[in-house]
Structures are given as C-alpha cells and as structure tokens.
PDB file of C-alpha atoms in Angstrom:
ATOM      1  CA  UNK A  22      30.387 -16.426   5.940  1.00 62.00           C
ATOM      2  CA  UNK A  23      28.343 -14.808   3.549  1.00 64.00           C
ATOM      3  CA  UNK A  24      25.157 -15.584   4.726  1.00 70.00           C
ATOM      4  CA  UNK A  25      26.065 -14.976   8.059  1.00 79.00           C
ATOM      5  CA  UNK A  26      27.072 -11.005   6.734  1.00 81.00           C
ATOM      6  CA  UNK A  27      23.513 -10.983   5.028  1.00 79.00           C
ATOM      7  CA  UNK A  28      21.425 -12.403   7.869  1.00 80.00           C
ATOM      8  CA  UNK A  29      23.556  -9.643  10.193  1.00 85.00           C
ATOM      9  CA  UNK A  30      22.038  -7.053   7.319  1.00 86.00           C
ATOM     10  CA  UNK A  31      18.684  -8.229   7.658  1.00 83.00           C
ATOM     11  CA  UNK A  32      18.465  -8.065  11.231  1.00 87.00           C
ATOM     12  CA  UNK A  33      20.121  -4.722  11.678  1.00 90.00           C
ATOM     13  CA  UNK A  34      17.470  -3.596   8.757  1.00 88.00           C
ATOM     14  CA  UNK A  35      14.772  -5.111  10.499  1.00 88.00           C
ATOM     15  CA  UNK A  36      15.475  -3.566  13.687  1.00 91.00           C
ATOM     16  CA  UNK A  37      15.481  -0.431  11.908  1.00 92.00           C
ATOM     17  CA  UNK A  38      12.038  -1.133  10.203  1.00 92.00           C
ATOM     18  CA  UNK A  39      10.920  -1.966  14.117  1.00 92.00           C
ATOM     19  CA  UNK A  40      11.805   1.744  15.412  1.00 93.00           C
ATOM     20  CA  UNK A  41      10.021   3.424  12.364  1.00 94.00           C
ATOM     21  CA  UNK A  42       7.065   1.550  13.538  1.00 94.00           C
ATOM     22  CA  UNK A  43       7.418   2.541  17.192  1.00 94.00           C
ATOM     23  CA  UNK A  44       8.170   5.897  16.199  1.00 94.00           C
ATOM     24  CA  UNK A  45       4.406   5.641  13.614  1.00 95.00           C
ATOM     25  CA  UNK A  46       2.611   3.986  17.396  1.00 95.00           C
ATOM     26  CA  UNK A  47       4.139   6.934  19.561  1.00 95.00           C
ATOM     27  CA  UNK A  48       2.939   9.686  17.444  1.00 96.00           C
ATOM     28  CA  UNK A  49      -0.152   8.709  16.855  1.00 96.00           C
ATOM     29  CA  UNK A  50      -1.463  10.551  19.766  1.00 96.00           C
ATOM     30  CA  UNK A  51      -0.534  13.837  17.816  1.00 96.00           C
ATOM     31  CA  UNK A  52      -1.633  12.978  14.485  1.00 96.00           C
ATOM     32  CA  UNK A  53      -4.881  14.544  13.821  1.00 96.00           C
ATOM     33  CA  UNK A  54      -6.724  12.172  11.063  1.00 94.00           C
ATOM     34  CA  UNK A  55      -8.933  15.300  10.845  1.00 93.00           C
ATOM     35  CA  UNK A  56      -6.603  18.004   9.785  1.00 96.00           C
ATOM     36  CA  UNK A  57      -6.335  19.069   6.164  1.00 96.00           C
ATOM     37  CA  UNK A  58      -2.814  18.370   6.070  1.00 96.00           C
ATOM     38  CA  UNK A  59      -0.763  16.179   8.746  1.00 95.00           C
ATOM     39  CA  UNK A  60       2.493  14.771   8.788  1.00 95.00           C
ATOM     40  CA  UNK A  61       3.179  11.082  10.127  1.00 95.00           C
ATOM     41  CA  UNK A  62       6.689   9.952  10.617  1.00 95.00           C
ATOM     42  CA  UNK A  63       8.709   7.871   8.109  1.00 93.00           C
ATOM     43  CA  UNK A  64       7.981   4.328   7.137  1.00 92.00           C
ATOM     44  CA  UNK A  65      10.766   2.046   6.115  1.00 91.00           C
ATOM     45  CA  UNK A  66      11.335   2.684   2.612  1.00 87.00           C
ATOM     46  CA  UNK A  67      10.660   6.282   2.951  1.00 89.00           C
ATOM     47  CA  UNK A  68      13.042   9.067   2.915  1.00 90.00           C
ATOM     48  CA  UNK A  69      11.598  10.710   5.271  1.00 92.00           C
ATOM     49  CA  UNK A  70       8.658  11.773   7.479  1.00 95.00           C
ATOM     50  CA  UNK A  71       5.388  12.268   5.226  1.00 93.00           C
ATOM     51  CA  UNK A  72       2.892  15.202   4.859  1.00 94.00           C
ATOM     52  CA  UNK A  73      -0.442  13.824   3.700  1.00 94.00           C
ATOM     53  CA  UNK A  74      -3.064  15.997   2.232  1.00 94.00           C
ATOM     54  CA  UNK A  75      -6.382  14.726   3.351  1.00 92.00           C
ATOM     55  CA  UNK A  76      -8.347  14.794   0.238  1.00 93.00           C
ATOM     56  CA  UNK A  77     -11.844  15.382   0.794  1.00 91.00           C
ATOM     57  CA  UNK A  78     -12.652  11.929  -1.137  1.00 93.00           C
ATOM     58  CA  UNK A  79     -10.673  10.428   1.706  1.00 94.00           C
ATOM     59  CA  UNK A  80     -13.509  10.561   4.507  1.00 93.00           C
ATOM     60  CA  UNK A  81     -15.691   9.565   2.485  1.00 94.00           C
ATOM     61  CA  UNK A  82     -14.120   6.262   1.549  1.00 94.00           C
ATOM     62  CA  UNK A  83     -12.773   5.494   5.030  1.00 95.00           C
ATOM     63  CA  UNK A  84     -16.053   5.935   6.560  1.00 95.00           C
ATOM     64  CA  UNK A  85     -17.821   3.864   3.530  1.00 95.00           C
ATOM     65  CA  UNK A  86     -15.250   0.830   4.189  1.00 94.00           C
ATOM     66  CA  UNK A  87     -14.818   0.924   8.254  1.00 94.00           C
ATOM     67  CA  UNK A  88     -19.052   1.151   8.292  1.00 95.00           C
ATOM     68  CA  UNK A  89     -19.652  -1.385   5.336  1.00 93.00           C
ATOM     69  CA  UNK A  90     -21.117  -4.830   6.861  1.00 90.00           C
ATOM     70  CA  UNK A  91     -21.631  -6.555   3.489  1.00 91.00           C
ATOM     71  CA  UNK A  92     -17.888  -6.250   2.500  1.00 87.00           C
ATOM     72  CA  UNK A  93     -14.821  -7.302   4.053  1.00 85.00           C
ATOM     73  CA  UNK A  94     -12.245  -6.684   1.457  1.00 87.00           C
ATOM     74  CA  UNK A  95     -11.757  -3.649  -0.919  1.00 90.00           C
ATOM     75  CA  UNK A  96      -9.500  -2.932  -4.172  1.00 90.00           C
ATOM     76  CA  UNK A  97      -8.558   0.931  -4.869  1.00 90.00           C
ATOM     77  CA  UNK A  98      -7.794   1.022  -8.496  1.00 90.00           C
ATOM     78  CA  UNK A  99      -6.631   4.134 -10.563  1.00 88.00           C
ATOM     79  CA  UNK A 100      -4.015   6.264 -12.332  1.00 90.00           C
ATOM     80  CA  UNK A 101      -0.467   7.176 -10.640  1.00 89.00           C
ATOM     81  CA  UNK A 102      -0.318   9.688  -8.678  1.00 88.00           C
ATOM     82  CA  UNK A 103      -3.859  10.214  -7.105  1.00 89.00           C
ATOM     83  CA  UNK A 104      -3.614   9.072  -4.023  1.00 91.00           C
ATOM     84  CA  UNK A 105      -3.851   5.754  -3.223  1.00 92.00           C
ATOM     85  CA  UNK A 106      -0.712   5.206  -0.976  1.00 91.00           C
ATOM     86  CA  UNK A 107      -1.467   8.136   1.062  1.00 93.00           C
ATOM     87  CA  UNK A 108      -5.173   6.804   1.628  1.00 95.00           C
ATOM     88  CA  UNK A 109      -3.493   3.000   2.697  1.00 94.00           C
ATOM     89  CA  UNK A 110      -1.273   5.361   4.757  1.00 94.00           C
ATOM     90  CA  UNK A 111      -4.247   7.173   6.181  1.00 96.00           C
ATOM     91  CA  UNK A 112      -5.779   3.840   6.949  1.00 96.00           C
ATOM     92  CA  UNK A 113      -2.903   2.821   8.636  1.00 96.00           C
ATOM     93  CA  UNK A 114      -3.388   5.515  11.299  1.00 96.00           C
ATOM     94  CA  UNK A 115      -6.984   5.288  11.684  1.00 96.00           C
ATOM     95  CA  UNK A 116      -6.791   1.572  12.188  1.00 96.00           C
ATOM     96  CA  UNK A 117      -4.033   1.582  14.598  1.00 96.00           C
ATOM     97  CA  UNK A 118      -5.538   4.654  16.750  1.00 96.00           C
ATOM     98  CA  UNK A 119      -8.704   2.230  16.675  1.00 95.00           C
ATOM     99  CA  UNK A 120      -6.423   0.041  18.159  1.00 95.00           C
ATOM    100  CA  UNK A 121      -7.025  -2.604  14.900  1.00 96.00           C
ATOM    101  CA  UNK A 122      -4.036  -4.930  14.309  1.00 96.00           C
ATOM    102  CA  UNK A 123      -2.701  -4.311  10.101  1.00 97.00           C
ATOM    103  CA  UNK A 124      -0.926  -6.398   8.158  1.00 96.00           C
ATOM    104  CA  UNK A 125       1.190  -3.956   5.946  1.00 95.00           C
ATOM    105  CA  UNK A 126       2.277  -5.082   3.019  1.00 94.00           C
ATOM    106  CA  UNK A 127       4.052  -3.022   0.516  1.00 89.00           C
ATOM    107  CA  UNK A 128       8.032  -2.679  -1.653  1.00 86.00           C
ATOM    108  CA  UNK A 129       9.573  -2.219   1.333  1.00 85.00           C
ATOM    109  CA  UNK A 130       8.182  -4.568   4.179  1.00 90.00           C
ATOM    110  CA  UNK A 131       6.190  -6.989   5.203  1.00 94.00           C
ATOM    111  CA  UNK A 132       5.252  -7.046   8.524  1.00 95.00           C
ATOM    112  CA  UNK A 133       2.231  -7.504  10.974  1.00 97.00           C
ATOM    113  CA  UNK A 134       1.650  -4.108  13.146  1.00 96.00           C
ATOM    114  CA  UNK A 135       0.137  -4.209  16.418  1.00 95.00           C
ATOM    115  CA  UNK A 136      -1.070  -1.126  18.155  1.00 91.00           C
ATOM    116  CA  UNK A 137       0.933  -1.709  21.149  1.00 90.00           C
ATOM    117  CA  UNK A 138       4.046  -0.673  18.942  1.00 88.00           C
ATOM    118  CA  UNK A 139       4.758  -4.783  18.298  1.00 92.00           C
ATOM    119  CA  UNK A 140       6.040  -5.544  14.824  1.00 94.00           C
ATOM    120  CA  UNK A 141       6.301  -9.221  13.793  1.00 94.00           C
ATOM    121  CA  UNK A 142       7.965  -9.792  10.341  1.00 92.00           C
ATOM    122  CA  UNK A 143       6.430 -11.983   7.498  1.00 94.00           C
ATOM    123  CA  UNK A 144       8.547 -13.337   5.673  1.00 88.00           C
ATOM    124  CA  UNK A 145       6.552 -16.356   4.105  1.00 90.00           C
ATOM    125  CA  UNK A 146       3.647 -17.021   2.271  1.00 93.00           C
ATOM    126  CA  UNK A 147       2.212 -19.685   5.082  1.00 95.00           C
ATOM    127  CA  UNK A 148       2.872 -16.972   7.897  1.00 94.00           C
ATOM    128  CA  UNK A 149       1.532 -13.880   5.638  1.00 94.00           C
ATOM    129  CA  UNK A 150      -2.044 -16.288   4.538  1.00 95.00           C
ATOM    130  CA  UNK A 151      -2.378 -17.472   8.498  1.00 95.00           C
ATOM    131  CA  UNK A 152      -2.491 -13.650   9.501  1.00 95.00           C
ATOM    132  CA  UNK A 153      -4.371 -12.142   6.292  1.00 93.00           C
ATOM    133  CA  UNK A 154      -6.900 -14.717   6.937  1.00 93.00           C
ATOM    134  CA  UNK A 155      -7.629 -13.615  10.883  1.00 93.00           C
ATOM    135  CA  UNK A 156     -10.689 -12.059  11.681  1.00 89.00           C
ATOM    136  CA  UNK A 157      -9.218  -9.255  13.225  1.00 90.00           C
ATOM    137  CA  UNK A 158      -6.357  -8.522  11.014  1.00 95.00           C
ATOM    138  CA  UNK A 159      -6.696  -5.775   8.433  1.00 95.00           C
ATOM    139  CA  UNK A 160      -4.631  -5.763   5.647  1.00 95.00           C
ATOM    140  CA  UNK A 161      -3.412  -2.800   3.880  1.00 95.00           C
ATOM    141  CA  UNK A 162      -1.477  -4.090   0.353  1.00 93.00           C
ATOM    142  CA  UNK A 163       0.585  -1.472  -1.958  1.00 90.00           C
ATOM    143  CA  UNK A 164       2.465  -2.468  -4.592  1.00 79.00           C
ATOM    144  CA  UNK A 165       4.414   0.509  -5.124  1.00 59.00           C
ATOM    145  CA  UNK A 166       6.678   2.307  -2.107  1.00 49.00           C
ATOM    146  CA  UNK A 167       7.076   6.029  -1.892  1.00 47.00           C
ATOM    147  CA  UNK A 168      10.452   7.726  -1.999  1.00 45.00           C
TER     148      UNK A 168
END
C-alpha cells in the first residue's frame, strides 16, 4: 500500500519532470544562445523559469569544448556562485538546438534528453554507465540544483 502511494508519487513527479523538458525542447526556437541575457524555462527542481547572463567567458569555453578533438570529457571547477550551473545550463541549449542527445544529471533528476522533446529516466547505475558511455551522448553532471 505504501509503495504503491510512492510509486503513484514518482510517476506523477516524473511526468511533471517530462513537461518541463518539453516545455525546455519547444522554446528552444526562441532562445537566443547569443543574447546577453536570455531566459529558458524551468527545469525540475527549479522554482521557476531562469534568466541566464551570458558571461563573456561563456563563448569562449563552449566554443573551446564543442571544437576540441583531443578531449572528450571536461571538469569545471571553482568557487560558489560563478557560474558553473548556468554554463551546464547554457550547454544544455546549445547541445539540444544542435540536435545532440544529453544526459543531465544533477539534485533533482536524472534523465536522458533527446532533442525531439523524449525524456527517458535513469534511475540505475547500469542504465546511467550504458548511456554516459555512448558516443553520441553528452553528459552534463551538477552536483548542486538551483532554487
């Protein structure tokens, strides 16, 4: 009985994570990577929809990492509160509008975004190494969620 109230919970929760992403693949014919400031809508977790300043260091490391042929994996390290979430958020958009499947991974979900608007949950660490490990997967990991 209990379980059956808490799987009910996670699938009404997961359904709601699903429309946040469709909402994210609609609107990213709006969203202007380019713009000093644009707004994407809310990811689950968030309170709401999310201005992000596009810091001039931004372009500059997008362009380094989606150009880099040496490299397939990077690690953005530094103190709270200088941008690191908004540049995986960033990412986010610029991979999906490149039509680049991301494995998101971060407080508040786990799930594997396609850009047709498909979500697919993880919720294992078999099924979250099988997709991390595809060639065409990028992941995007954040260990801290924004409220």
């Amino acid at each position: 009985m209990v379980e059956d109230e808490e799987d009910n919970r996670a699938k009404k929760q997961w359904q709601k994570d699903k429309n946040r992403f469709q909402n994210l693949i609609n609107s990213l014919p709006e969203i202007n990577v380019q713009d000093k400031v644009f707004k994407i809508p809310s990811l689950p977790g968030d309170k709401g929809d999310m201005d992000i300043y596009n810091r001039e260091c931004y372009e500059y490391l997008r362009n380094f990492i989606l150009n880099d042929t040496k490299f397939s994996r990077y690690l953005i390290t530094g103190n709270p509160g200088i941008g690191k979430t908004f540049f995986g958020r960033l990412m986010l958009i610029v991979l999906l509008k490149e039509n680049k499947k991301v494995l998101l991974d971060y407080e508040a979900v786990t799930a594997l975004i396609y850009p047709s608007g498909d979500t697919e949950y993880v919720s294992d660490k078999v099924q979250y190494r099988q997709i991390a490990e595809e060639q065409d997967v990028w992941c995007i990991i954040d260990g801290k969620g924004i409220n």
